[in-house]
Amino acid sequence: MKNLVSLLLLLLTCYGLNAQSQSEGLRIATGYFASFGVQPGGSISLDVPIGSFSKGYVLRPQVAIFTNPGNHYSLLTMVAMNRQWNKQKKERLRYHRLGLGLGYGLQFEQVGLSVNLGSGEVGARDRVEYSYLFPHLTYGYGRWLGTHWGMYAQLSVGQQLGRNAKGSALLNTELGVFYQLN
């Protein structure tokens, strides 16, 4: 719950940054999010331009949920500062992004369960919570499909850092759509 409140405060702060800048508007994006391409989930993010989308930098707060069924469930909140380059190709605007970010993740991993030997039913599942920081490098590609909406793909790679984290690398892939609010 504390993480969700922090995320809402971050989104409101980003909206305040956008109100102060001379920007082209906010983009909201949602998509299929998969860690290592096989652990299915979803994400929602907000693209906040610093200046304008055509000239530069984009701050992107994001929340993602993904799972490896029967093993773990994960919640990952991230913020990335991206540099964006736009190209006009075949009457469609396209962009490439490269950025650095920091995330905070919670992973609820199953470490045991109880089985009723008489009926074969699975009883209680024992889960352990791991938390970690996720510094990462991000690359994204997007294409406008209409006047206000488009599609994007994003790849982020980084290391899990934490006292009780396993210290493994994460490779997150994302494919989704975005909508420009203004």
Backbone as JSON, one array per atom type, in Angstrom:
{
  "sequence": "MKNLVSLLLLLLTCYGLNAQSQSEGLRIATGYFASFGVQPGGSISLDVPIGSFSKGYVLRPQVAIFTNPGNHYSLLTMVAMNRQWNKQKKERLRYHRLGLGLGYGLQFEQVGLSVNLGSGEVGARDRVEYSYLFPHLTYGYGRWLGTHWGMYAQLSVGQQLGRNAKGSALLNTELGVFYQLN",
  "N": [[0.82, -1.19, 0.0], [1.96, 1.21, 0.76], [3.74, 1.58, -1.33], [2.04, 2.07, -3.51], [0.86, 4.51, -2.8], [3.14, 6.11, -2.82], [3.74, 5.95, -5.55], [1.49, 7.24, -6.68], [1.88, 9.82, -5.67], [4.26, 10.42, -7.01], [3.37, 10.4, -9.68], [1.62, 12.61, -9.6], [3.47, 14.62, -9.07], [4.95, 14.51, -11.44], [2.98, 15.35, -13.2], [2.74, 17.97, -12.37], [5.27, 18.92, -13.15], [4.92, 18.78, -15.9], [2.92, 20.68, -16.29], [4.32, 23.01, -15.87], [6.04, 23.13, -18.01], [6.56, 23.87, -21.53], [5.02, 21.94, -23.25], [4.02, 19.24, -25.46], [2.07, 17.68, -24.42], [0.87, 15.0, -22.28], [1.5, 11.48, -22.42], [-0.18, 8.46, -22.08], [0.5, 5.12, -21.48], [-0.02, 1.67, -22.04], [0.61, -1.81, -21.71], [1.71, -5.15, -22.7], [3.77, -6.76, -20.5], [6.7, -8.46, -19.9], [8.93, -10.28, -18.03], [12.04, -11.43, -18.97], [10.79, -12.14, -21.29], [9.01, -14.26, -21.03], [7.6, -14.38, -18.64], [4.55, -13.57, -17.97], [2.69, -10.47, -17.86], [1.53, -7.15, -17.08], [1.64, -3.6, -17.78], [1.52, -0.11, -16.87], [2.09, 3.2, -17.78], [3.33, 6.59, -17.75], [4.21, 9.11, -19.9], [6.12, 11.87, -19.55], [6.91, 14.82, -20.96], [9.95, 16.64, -20.98], [10.42, 19.71, -21.78], [9.77, 19.4, -25.02], [8.23, 16.72, -26.9], [9.37, 16.51, -29.39], [11.93, 17.48, -29.15], [13.43, 16.26, -27.18], [13.81, 15.18, -23.97], [12.29, 12.69, -21.9], [10.48, 11.88, -19.09], [9.62, 8.95, -17.48], [7.48, 7.47, -15.45], [6.49, 4.26, -14.21], [4.47, 1.34, -13.65], [4.57, -2.09, -13.18], [3.34, -5.4, -13.35], [4.09, -8.76, -13.02], [4.36, -12.35, -13.49], [5.45, -15.65, -12.65], [3.75, -18.29, -12.96], [2.87, -20.33, -10.2], [5.36, -20.06, -9.08], [6.37, -17.33, -8.52], [5.12, -13.99, -7.83], [5.3, -10.7, -8.98], [5.83, -7.19, -8.4], [6.72, -4.22, -9.87], [7.96, -1.03, -9.7], [8.99, 1.72, -11.57], [11.12, 4.39, -12.66], [12.25, 6.25, -15.36], [14.62, 8.26, -17.1], [14.62, 9.4, -20.26], [16.2, 9.92, -23.42], [14.96, 11.15, -26.39], [14.65, 10.57, -29.88], [13.22, 11.7, -32.83], [11.84, 10.61, -35.97], [10.72, 11.1, -39.28], [9.03, 9.03, -41.38], [7.75, 7.66, -44.24], [5.31, 9.16, -44.02], [4.67, 8.75, -41.38], [5.32, 9.4, -38.0], [8.07, 8.38, -36.09], [9.83, 7.2, -33.23], [12.86, 6.85, -31.32], [14.21, 5.79, -28.24], [16.5, 6.19, -25.57], [17.59, 5.46, -22.37], [18.19, 5.92, -18.8], [17.32, 4.38, -15.72], [15.66, 3.83, -12.55], [14.35, 1.42, -10.41], [11.99, -0.1, -8.11], [11.36, -3.14, -6.7], [9.06, -5.71, -5.7], [8.91, -9.03, -4.82], [7.08, -11.92, -4.52], [7.75, -14.93, -3.59], [7.13, -18.39, -3.93], [7.88, -20.74, -1.52], [7.23, -23.1, -0.37], [4.66, -25.61, 0.14], [1.64, -27.19, 1.28], [0.26, -30.44, 1.04], [-2.64, -32.4, 0.97], [-2.55, -35.67, 1.54], [-4.53, -37.58, 1.37], [-6.63, -36.57, -0.27], [-5.29, -35.26, -2.25], [-5.32, -32.57, -2.61], [-4.03, -29.25, -2.84], [-2.91, -27.41, -0.17], [-2.15, -24.85, 2.06], [0.03, -22.29, 0.86], [3.34, -21.37, 1.2], [4.88, -18.29, 1.2], [7.56, -16.04, 0.48], [8.69, -12.75, 0.86], [10.59, -10.72, -1.24], [12.51, -7.81, -1.64], [13.87, -5.35, -3.84], [16.2, -3.11, -5.44], [16.27, -1.75, -8.72], [18.35, -0.75, -10.88], [18.54, 0.32, -14.23], [19.01, 0.09, -17.82], [17.43, 1.44, -20.64], [15.83, 0.88, -23.78], [13.75, 2.09, -26.31], [11.2, 1.97, -28.84], [8.9, 3.61, -30.9], [5.85, 4.18, -32.75], [3.7, 6.32, -34.43], [0.29, 5.8, -35.05], [-2.02, 7.09, -35.53], [-3.63, 10.3, -35.06], [-3.57, 10.77, -32.31], [-2.71, 8.43, -31.1], [-0.6, 5.47, -30.8], [1.83, 2.8, -31.24], [4.24, 0.94, -29.29], [7.45, -0.46, -28.41], [9.54, -1.76, -25.92], [12.6, -2.31, -24.22], [14.28, -3.26, -21.32], [17.13, -3.59, -19.29], [18.81, -4.75, -16.43], [20.16, -4.98, -13.07], [19.22, -6.8, -10.17], [19.31, -5.41, -7.02], [19.76, -5.78, -3.62], [19.23, -6.41, -0.1], [18.03, -8.86, 0.56], [17.6, -9.84, -1.94], [18.23, -11.93, -4.79], [20.21, -11.12, -6.45], [20.17, -11.33, -9.22], [20.13, -10.77, -12.79], [17.77, -8.81, -14.68], [15.78, -8.9, -17.55], [13.6, -7.1, -19.19], [10.82, -7.07, -21.31], [8.55, -5.25, -23.35], [5.48, -4.53, -24.91], [3.16, -2.46, -26.39], [0.46, -0.01, -26.46], [0.07, 3.56, -26.89], [-1.44, 6.65, -25.86], [-1.9, 10.0, -26.61], [-2.69, 12.62, -24.5], [-3.23, 15.42, -24.82]],
  "CA": [[0.0, 0.0, 0.0], [2.87, 2.35, 0.83], [4.3, 1.77, -2.67], [1.02, 2.67, -4.37], [0.74, 5.92, -2.42], [4.35, 6.76, -3.34], [3.6, 6.05, -7.0], [0.51, 8.29, -6.96], [2.55, 11.1, -5.43], [5.21, 10.62, -8.1], [2.61, 10.77, -10.87], [1.15, 13.98, -9.43], [4.64, 15.48, -9.24], [5.25, 14.55, -12.87], [1.97, 16.18, -13.83], [3.13, 19.35, -12.06], [6.39, 19.26, -14.03], [4.39, 18.98, -17.24], [2.16, 21.93, -16.32], [5.26, 24.12, -15.91], [6.82, 23.14, -19.25], [5.86, 24.16, -22.78], [5.09, 20.61, -23.84], [2.98, 18.81, -26.37], [1.09, 16.9, -23.68], [1.22, 13.74, -21.66], [1.11, 10.23, -23.05], [-0.4, 7.33, -21.19], [0.81, 3.9, -22.22], [-0.3, 0.4, -21.38], [1.1, -2.86, -22.57], [2.09, -6.47, -22.23], [5.08, -6.67, -19.87], [7.16, -9.81, -19.58], [10.31, -10.42, -17.62], [12.7, -12.44, -19.81], [9.92, -12.46, -22.42], [8.15, -15.42, -20.8], [6.83, -14.26, -17.41], [3.54, -12.63, -18.45], [2.18, -9.44, -16.97], [1.06, -5.93, -17.72], [2.21, -2.37, -17.23], [0.92, 1.16, -17.21], [3.11, 4.23, -17.6], [3.01, 7.96, -18.13], [5.36, 9.79, -20.51], [6.08, 13.29, -19.23], [7.98, 15.48, -21.7], [10.71, 17.74, -20.39], [10.55, 20.5, -23.0], [8.74, 18.88, -25.92], [8.57, 15.39, -27.38], [10.17, 16.58, -30.6], [13.28, 17.96, -28.9], [14.31, 15.81, -26.17], [13.85, 14.27, -22.83], [11.01, 12.2, -21.43], [10.47, 11.21, -17.8], [8.62, 7.9, -17.6], [7.16, 6.6, -14.32], [5.83, 3.06, -14.69], [4.16, 0.26, -12.73], [4.42, -3.35, -13.91], [3.05, -6.61, -12.57], [4.34, -9.96, -13.82], [4.33, -13.56, -12.69], [5.82, -16.98, -13.13], [2.71, -19.02, -12.21], [3.33, -21.4, -9.35], [6.67, -19.77, -8.52], [6.39, -16.02, -7.88], [4.37, -12.85, -8.34], [6.17, -9.54, -8.79], [5.38, -5.83, -8.65], [7.91, -3.42, -10.15], [7.72, 0.38, -9.99], [10.22, 2.23, -12.18], [11.17, 5.73, -13.25], [13.39, 6.35, -16.27], [14.82, 9.49, -17.85], [14.95, 8.96, -21.61], [16.47, 10.86, -24.51], [14.13, 10.69, -27.5], [14.93, 11.06, -31.22], [12.09, 11.49, -33.73], [12.08, 10.49, -37.4], [9.55, 11.05, -40.15], [9.26, 8.0, -42.39], [6.51, 7.24, -44.9], [4.21, 9.92, -43.45], [4.44, 8.38, -39.98], [6.37, 9.8, -37.07], [8.61, 7.29, -35.29], [10.83, 7.67, -32.28], [13.76, 5.94, -30.61], [14.54, 6.3, -26.91], [17.55, 5.55, -24.8], [17.54, 6.1, -21.06], [18.61, 5.29, -17.54], [16.24, 4.43, -14.76], [15.76, 3.16, -11.26], [13.08, 0.82, -10.03], [11.88, -0.79, -6.83], [10.54, -4.32, -6.94], [8.64, -6.65, -4.66], [8.68, -10.35, -5.38], [6.5, -12.86, -3.57], [8.16, -16.23, -4.12], [6.63, -19.57, -3.22], [8.99, -21.56, -1.01], [6.71, -24.37, 0.11], [3.21, -25.77, 0.17], [1.21, -28.43, 1.95], [-0.63, -31.25, 0.22], [-3.42, -33.4, 1.67], [-2.24, -36.93, 0.86], [-5.76, -38.34, 1.16], [-7.41, -36.08, -1.4], [-4.39, -34.7, -3.27], [-5.53, -31.12, -2.74], [-2.97, -28.37, -2.37], [-3.37, -26.58, 0.94], [-1.51, -23.54, 2.21], [1.29, -22.03, 0.15], [4.23, -20.49, 1.95], [5.53, -17.31, 0.32], [8.55, -15.14, 1.07], [8.75, -11.48, 0.13], [11.91, -10.14, -1.51], [12.47, -6.46, -2.22], [15.14, -5.05, -4.48], [16.33, -1.96, -6.32], [16.5, -2.19, -10.09], [18.91, 0.23, -11.82], [18.43, -0.31, -15.54], [19.19, 0.78, -19.08], [16.2, 1.24, -21.4], [15.74, 1.27, -25.18], [12.37, 2.02, -26.76], [10.85, 2.35, -30.21], [7.47, 3.86, -31.01], [5.35, 4.61, -34.05], [2.36, 6.89, -34.41], [-0.65, 5.14, -35.95], [-3.1, 8.05, -35.74], [-3.28, 11.64, -34.57], [-3.35, 10.77, -30.86], [-2.32, 7.14, -30.54], [0.42, 4.73, -31.51], [2.31, 1.57, -30.61], [5.63, 1.03, -28.85], [8.15, -1.62, -27.86], [10.59, -1.3, -25.01], [13.46, -3.32, -23.62], [15.09, -2.73, -20.23], [18.0, -4.6, -18.71], [19.45, -4.25, -15.23], [20.54, -5.92, -12.01], [18.5, -6.71, -8.9], [20.21, -5.12, -5.9], [19.03, -5.73, -2.36], [19.75, -7.21, 1.01], [17.52, -10.23, 0.47], [17.41, -10.22, -3.34], [19.16, -12.96, -5.22], [21.28, -10.51, -7.23], [20.14, -11.77, -10.61], [19.81, -9.77, -13.8], [16.42, -8.83, -15.24], [15.6, -8.43, -18.92], [12.16, -6.89, -19.32], [10.33, -6.68, -22.62], [7.23, -4.63, -23.26], [4.86, -4.21, -26.18], [1.88, -1.87, -26.03], [-0.08, 1.15, -27.18], [0.05, 4.79, -26.12], [-2.43, 7.64, -26.26], [-1.51, 11.35, -26.19], [-3.86, 13.23, -23.86], [-3.51, 16.76, -25.33]],
  "C": [[0.86, 1.25, 0.0], [3.46, 2.64, -0.56], [3.3, 2.43, -3.61], [0.83, 4.14, -4.06], [1.94, 6.69, -2.94], [4.26, 6.95, -4.85], [2.61, 7.14, -7.38], [1.1, 9.67, -6.73], [3.55, 11.42, -6.54], [4.49, 11.04, -9.38], [2.08, 12.2, -10.78], [2.3, 14.98, -9.58], [5.01, 15.62, -10.71], [4.24, 15.4, -13.61], [2.27, 17.65, -13.58], [4.3, 19.81, -12.9], [5.89, 19.56, -15.44], [3.63, 20.3, -17.33], [3.09, 23.13, -16.4], [6.0, 24.21, -17.23], [5.93, 23.5, -20.44], [5.87, 22.88, -23.58], [3.93, 20.36, -24.78], [1.94, 17.95, -25.68], [1.63, 15.59, -23.16], [0.78, 12.58, -22.54], [0.88, 9.21, -21.96], [-0.22, 6.08, -22.03], [0.48, 2.68, -21.38], [0.14, -0.72, -22.31], [1.32, -4.18, -21.87], [3.52, -6.37, -21.73], [5.5, -8.07, -19.5], [8.63, -9.77, -19.19], [10.9, -11.62, -18.35], [11.82, -12.89, -20.98], [8.94, -13.59, -22.18], [7.33, -15.35, -19.51], [5.78, -13.18, -17.64], [3.07, -11.64, -17.38], [1.69, -8.24, -17.77], [1.7, -4.72, -17.07], [1.39, -1.17, -17.65], [1.98, 2.23, -16.9], [2.6, 5.57, -18.1], [4.28, 8.58, -18.69], [5.19, 11.29, -20.29], [7.22, 13.98, -19.97], [8.65, 16.57, -20.87], [11.11, 18.61, -21.58], [9.44, 20.11, -23.94], [9.19, 17.52, -26.43], [9.5, 15.46, -28.58], [11.62, 16.95, -30.33], [14.04, 17.22, -27.82], [14.03, 14.77, -25.17], [12.44, 13.94, -22.34], [11.23, 11.48, -20.11], [9.33, 10.2, -17.83], [8.47, 7.1, -16.3], [6.3, 5.43, -14.8], [5.58, 2.08, -13.55], [3.93, -0.99, -13.57], [4.17, -4.48, -12.92], [3.31, -7.78, -13.5], [4.46, -11.16, -12.91], [4.99, -14.73, -13.42], [4.89, -17.9, -12.36], [3.27, -20.23, -11.46], [4.68, -21.15, -8.71], [6.69, -18.42, -7.8], [5.43, -15.05, -8.57], [5.21, -11.62, -8.02], [5.48, -8.24, -9.13], [6.64, -4.99, -8.79], [7.47, -2.0, -10.48], [9.05, 0.96, -10.47], [10.02, 3.68, -12.61], [12.41, 5.77, -14.12], [13.42, 7.73, -16.91], [15.37, 9.08, -19.2], [15.29, 10.14, -22.5], [15.75, 10.3, -25.73], [14.55, 11.37, -28.81], [13.75, 10.71, -32.12], [12.55, 11.41, -35.18], [10.75, 10.48, -38.14], [9.86, 10.06, -41.26], [7.92, 7.53, -42.93], [5.28, 7.86, -44.25], [3.86, 9.54, -42.02], [5.63, 8.82, -39.13], [6.77, 8.59, -36.23], [9.62, 7.87, -34.31], [11.66, 6.51, -31.75], [14.09, 6.6, -29.29], [15.67, 5.5, -26.3], [17.58, 6.23, -23.45], [18.08, 5.26, -19.94], [17.47, 5.4, -16.55], [16.56, 3.68, -13.48], [14.39, 2.64, -10.9], [13.16, 0.2, -8.65], [10.92, -1.95, -7.05], [10.23, -5.1, -5.68], [8.34, -7.97, -5.35], [8.19, -11.27, -4.28], [6.74, -14.26, -4.12], [7.63, -17.36, -3.26], [7.8, -20.44, -2.81], [8.5, -22.91, -0.49], [5.2, -24.42, 0.03], [2.89, -27.06, 0.9], [0.17, -29.12, 1.09], [-1.33, -32.26, 1.12], [-3.22, -34.71, 0.92], [-3.49, -37.77, 0.59], [-6.51, -37.9, -0.08], [-6.54, -35.53, -2.53], [-4.53, -33.21, -3.47], [-4.35, -30.34, -2.16], [-3.56, -27.46, -1.3], [-2.69, -25.23, 0.93], [-0.21, -23.47, 1.42], [2.09, -21.04, 0.98], [4.97, -19.59, 0.97], [6.48, -16.44, 1.13], [8.61, -13.9, 0.2], [10.2, -11.03, 0.0], [11.69, -8.74, -2.06], [13.85, -6.14, -2.77], [15.06, -3.73, -5.23], [16.7, -2.47, -7.7], [17.03, -1.04, -10.94], [18.95, -0.42, -13.2], [18.71, 0.66, -16.69], [18.0, 0.43, -19.96], [16.39, 1.67, -22.85], [14.28, 1.1, -25.6], [12.22, 2.49, -28.19], [9.34, 2.55, -30.25], [7.1, 4.37, -32.39], [3.94, 5.13, -33.89], [1.5, 6.17, -35.44], [-1.84, 6.04, -36.29], [-2.67, 9.4, -35.2], [-2.96, 11.66, -33.08], [-2.81, 9.46, -30.31], [-1.29, 6.45, -31.42], [0.81, 3.47, -30.75], [3.77, 1.74, -30.23], [6.14, -0.34, -28.42], [9.28, -1.09, -27.01], [11.32, -2.49, -24.42], [14.25, -2.66, -22.5], [15.88, -3.88, -19.6], [18.71, -3.98, -17.51], [19.69, -5.37, -14.22], [19.66, -5.71, -10.78], [19.52, -6.48, -7.78], [19.38, -5.04, -4.63], [19.61, -6.66, -1.34], [19.29, -8.66, 0.9], [17.2, -10.64, -0.96], [18.49, -11.2, -3.75], [20.29, -12.4, -6.08], [21.29, -10.92, -8.69], [19.8, -10.61, -11.54], [18.36, -9.92, -14.24], [16.47, -8.26, -16.65], [14.11, -8.32, -19.14], [11.82, -6.45, -20.73], [8.91, -6.16, -22.47], [6.76, -4.29, -24.66], [3.48, -3.66, -25.88], [1.46, -0.73, -26.93], [0.0, 2.37, -26.26], [-1.0, 5.73, -26.71], [-1.97, 9.0, -25.73], [-2.75, 12.09, -25.71], [-4.19, 14.61, -24.42], [-3.48, 16.76, -26.84]]
}
